[in-house]
Amino acid sequence: MSWACPAPVQSWLFPLPVRVCAAGARPPVLGRVPEGRGRCRPCLGQGSEAKAGRTDLIFLIRFRHCCLLRNQRCILAYLYDRLLRIRALRWEYGSVLPNTIQFHMSAEEVEWFSRYKKSLATYMRSVGGEEGLDLTQDIKPPKSLYIEVRCLRDYGEFEIDDGTTVLLKKNSQHFLPRWKCEQLIRQGVLEHILS
Amino acid sequence: MFISDCRREFYDVIVSQRVLLLVASDVDALCACKILQALFQCDHVQYTLVPASGWQELETAFLEHKDQFKYFVLINCGANVDLLEILQPEEDTFFFVCDSHRPINVVNVYNDTQIKLLVKQDDDLGVPAYDDIFRDDEDEEEDSENESEGSEPSEKRRRFEEDIIERTMKRRQRREWEARRREILFDYEQYEYHGTSSAMVMFDLAWIMSKDLNDMLWWAIVGLTDQWIQDKITQMKYVTDIGILQRHVSRHNHRNEDEENSLSIDCMRIAFEYDLRLALYQHWSLYESLCNTSYTSASLKLWSVQGQKRLHEFLADMGLPLKQVKQKFNSMDMSLKENLREMIEESANKFGMKDLRVQTFSIHFGFKNKFSASDIVYATASLMENIEKEGPETTNFIKALDSLSRGNLDKLHQGLALAKKQLRAIQQTVASCICTNLVISQGPFLYCSLMEGTPDVKLFSKPVSLCLLSKYLLKSFVCSTKNKRCKLLPLIMAAPMDVEQGTVIMVGIPPETESSDKKNFFGRAFEKAADSTNSRTLHNHFDMSIIELKTEDRSKFLDALISLLS
């Protein structure tokens, strides 16, 4: 499963004061857009007019208010989905995201990501005894120490634990330690062959 | 250097190392590779597998990987040339060569350190003795020694004369030795042939280590059958090797007979069969199979109208209705299929086909899956030379390698479909060549050239398909011609390879006789002819008798060959 690069954040959303807080494993709690503080300037005027007693505009205001609420819901859903994808990126790519992805993230998202990383790292350290336990490896239960992989595209040189390098060329097959290959399998460079 | 103990000198050495496997592009090499891969996976030997379809790819792969690997295993490539000269490796690189190509280059045989040959010693190798071909070069220096200083001029002159006599004698001896050496080497390297299948050698290794499985045995069987189908080994050797494998088969597959301990139907079983020689007949209709197998097609002369009539007579003789015979084999009536083999053999004897049955093995797993060894060979070979998909050649290699695993039945079925197309194309081309008299006698050999517009000519730009076509063509030609001398001639076949670059692929095969020893002299002949005419040739293939050359040089090349061989 690989998520596509998140698209750049729609910039017209920025004026909306949506508050996001760092979550860890909990879904982020999003702030509510306070009533009346929308972009709809005419609304303000009508709101005050309605208070002044012109009751025939009430329906218009109510309608616009519902639209605003709906837009707010959609925007929040969009931002939340982005956050879920960014969270999945930590498990897939590791703690350093490639530049192409970071380019598309907004500043708040980058900050959220770093806080999520820290939170995950603290948790992993606390779980596994002295050294901690790296939960991002072996996502599927491993069946053997070494696996056979096939290279799907030209990747270049790849270094293994004992210092030796392997040249990954398209259609070459290799028998390598499982933990080294997992990253590349997730990225789609290598394919695990089951015989 | 030959390895006597495969386990200690080969396997135990590489089991703790990282190894690069360079595998040639033929079915026997693929099978050997699968067996070795299974052994490596058992013992966690880290390896990298790189396919090599010719000398250039081998060199490129070696150059790319030589910094990372010290141990190289070459399967079905590298024995018949001087490896050290071609690859120029470092001192601490080791090569293990498991190759069925013969003759083995003498440098590879007598190199003690870097090159180890995994070859069965009971292959008749006939390697010349060391002293006959290698000689220390110290003797040369004595000739250029300065004369020792003598006191008296007469003594000096006498010693001078003696020196001259000594020197001329030595020179003459040396020249004689060199002439004899050239003769010995010429005799040794003149004929190309094939030894034991690499897949069987690898299976032997697995058996010595008690790590052999039924799967590996099946791959060894497929490797041997590939050698037989491509006509690389003699009938005697095939029968002997089948005997060896049969012992292993009965060892692994005897549990069926006991009713109480019978295996589940999904387990894989191998069975020995004295089966019909018809290609793919269980996955096709019997009629199609009879038309597209070279043995029956050549004996019945199916390219002529007379031949078609004889085929119908043959079927009528067996009592098989045409309607039944033309539908899929699986849907034929059970009553007809019951004694099919014996019936066909009887009728075939009447029509002059005495060898219609052959000893082979078949594999069974699940209710639907039954394949004969030759089916797998045809399927895998056609997957490897598939021209339909674009992409690097290695993709085809990988697909063919995958199709040998039992889990990839879809690829196997795809291979079977391609094989049917290939066999049909071969038979149609053979029929048209014979009917239009395209096979001409050039004196010492027969020659046939495929024109560019011929249907399916792209299929024959690949070496193995072209070899298969030439063998079938020669068989059919021998049956069709009345000229007694032509029946004993070898055949050279040419087909366009790459229209844009203007190259042609040429294949030479030995004559078709009953007791042929399958020795091919075209490798050396092609080399010499290319040298003498300065034709632009490319000897890229591991089999020396397959070359590529430019279309313009073709006629002068052929003329040189004619004068060389007559």
PDB file of C-alpha atoms in Angstrom, chain B residues 214-215 218-219 222 253 256 263-271 273 282-283 361-373 375-376 402-413 416:
ATOM      1  CA  ASN B 214      10.947 -34.086  -5.698  1.00  0.00           C
ATOM      2  CA  ASP B 215      10.828 -30.568  -7.132  1.00  0.00           C
ATOM      3  CA  TRP B 218      11.605 -32.664 -11.713  1.00  0.00           C
ATOM      4  CA  TRP B 219      13.844 -29.795 -12.756  1.00  0.00           C
ATOM      5  CA  VAL B 222      13.224 -31.086 -17.532  1.00  0.00           C
ATOM      6  CA  ASN B 253       7.686 -41.468  -5.574  1.00  0.00           C
ATOM      7  CA  ASN B 256       1.411 -44.364  -4.343  1.00  0.00           C
ATOM      8  CA  LEU B 263      -0.437 -39.190  -0.578  1.00  0.00           C
ATOM      9  CA  SER B 264      -3.048 -36.492  -0.972  1.00  0.00           C
ATOM     10  CA  ILE B 265      -3.970 -35.740  -4.551  1.00  0.00           C
ATOM     11  CA  ASP B 266      -2.472 -32.275  -4.283  1.00  0.00           C
ATOM     12  CA  CYS B 267       1.014 -33.509  -3.593  1.00  0.00           C
ATOM     13  CA  MET B 268       3.336 -33.595  -6.510  1.00  0.00           C
ATOM     14  CA  ARG B 269       4.182 -36.939  -8.025  1.00  0.00           C
ATOM     15  CA  ILE B 270       6.503 -37.866 -10.838  1.00  0.00           C
ATOM     16  CA  ALA B 271       5.859 -40.967 -12.884  1.00  0.00           C
ATOM     17  CA  GLU B 273       6.132 -43.125 -18.783  1.00  0.00           C
ATOM     18  CA  GLN B 282      -2.358 -33.741 -24.127  1.00  0.00           C
ATOM     19  CA  HIS B 283      -2.924 -30.003 -24.324  1.00  0.00           C
ATOM     20  CA  PHE B 361       8.536 -38.654 -17.155  1.00  0.00           C
ATOM     21  CA  SER B 362       5.386 -36.808 -16.309  1.00  0.00           C
ATOM     22  CA  ILE B 363       4.323 -34.755 -13.317  1.00  0.00           C
ATOM     23  CA  HIS B 364       0.973 -34.798 -11.512  1.00  0.00           C
ATOM     24  CA  PHE B 365      -0.404 -32.398  -8.943  1.00  0.00           C
ATOM     25  CA  GLY B 366      -4.016 -31.683  -8.182  1.00  0.00           C
ATOM     26  CA  PHE B 367      -6.839 -33.056 -10.280  1.00  0.00           C
ATOM     27  CA  LYS B 368      -6.303 -30.984 -13.358  1.00  0.00           C
ATOM     28  CA  ASN B 369      -2.574 -30.687 -13.671  1.00  0.00           C
ATOM     29  CA  LYS B 370      -0.682 -33.315 -15.544  1.00  0.00           C
ATOM     30  CA  PHE B 371       2.263 -32.357 -17.667  1.00  0.00           C
ATOM     31  CA  SER B 372       4.877 -34.300 -19.501  1.00  0.00           C
ATOM     32  CA  ALA B 373       8.504 -33.188 -19.358  1.00  0.00           C
ATOM     33  CA  ASP B 375       5.484 -30.029 -22.543  1.00  0.00           C
ATOM     34  CA  ILE B 376       7.344 -28.024 -19.939  1.00  0.00           C
ATOM     35  CA  ASP B 402       8.977 -18.208 -12.920  1.00  0.00           C
ATOM     36  CA  SER B 403       7.006 -20.614 -15.060  1.00  0.00           C
ATOM     37  CA  LEU B 404       9.124 -23.492 -13.758  1.00  0.00           C
ATOM     38  CA  SER B 405       7.668 -23.078 -10.262  1.00  0.00           C
ATOM     39  CA  ARG B 406       4.502 -24.988  -9.667  1.00  0.00           C
ATOM     40  CA  GLY B 407       2.747 -21.972  -8.249  1.00  0.00           C
ATOM     41  CA  ASN B 408       2.823 -20.091 -11.527  1.00  0.00           C
ATOM     42  CA  LEU B 409       0.489 -22.190 -13.606  1.00  0.00           C
ATOM     43  CA  ASP B 410      -0.869 -19.204 -15.497  1.00  0.00           C
ATOM     44  CA  LYS B 411       2.585 -18.508 -16.909  1.00  0.00           C
ATOM     45  CA  LEU B 412       2.956 -22.151 -17.820  1.00  0.00           C
ATOM     46  CA  HIS B 413      -0.323 -22.127 -19.709  1.00  0.00           C
ATOM     47  CA  LEU B 416       1.963 -23.716 -23.774  1.00  0.00           C
TER      48      LEU B 416
END
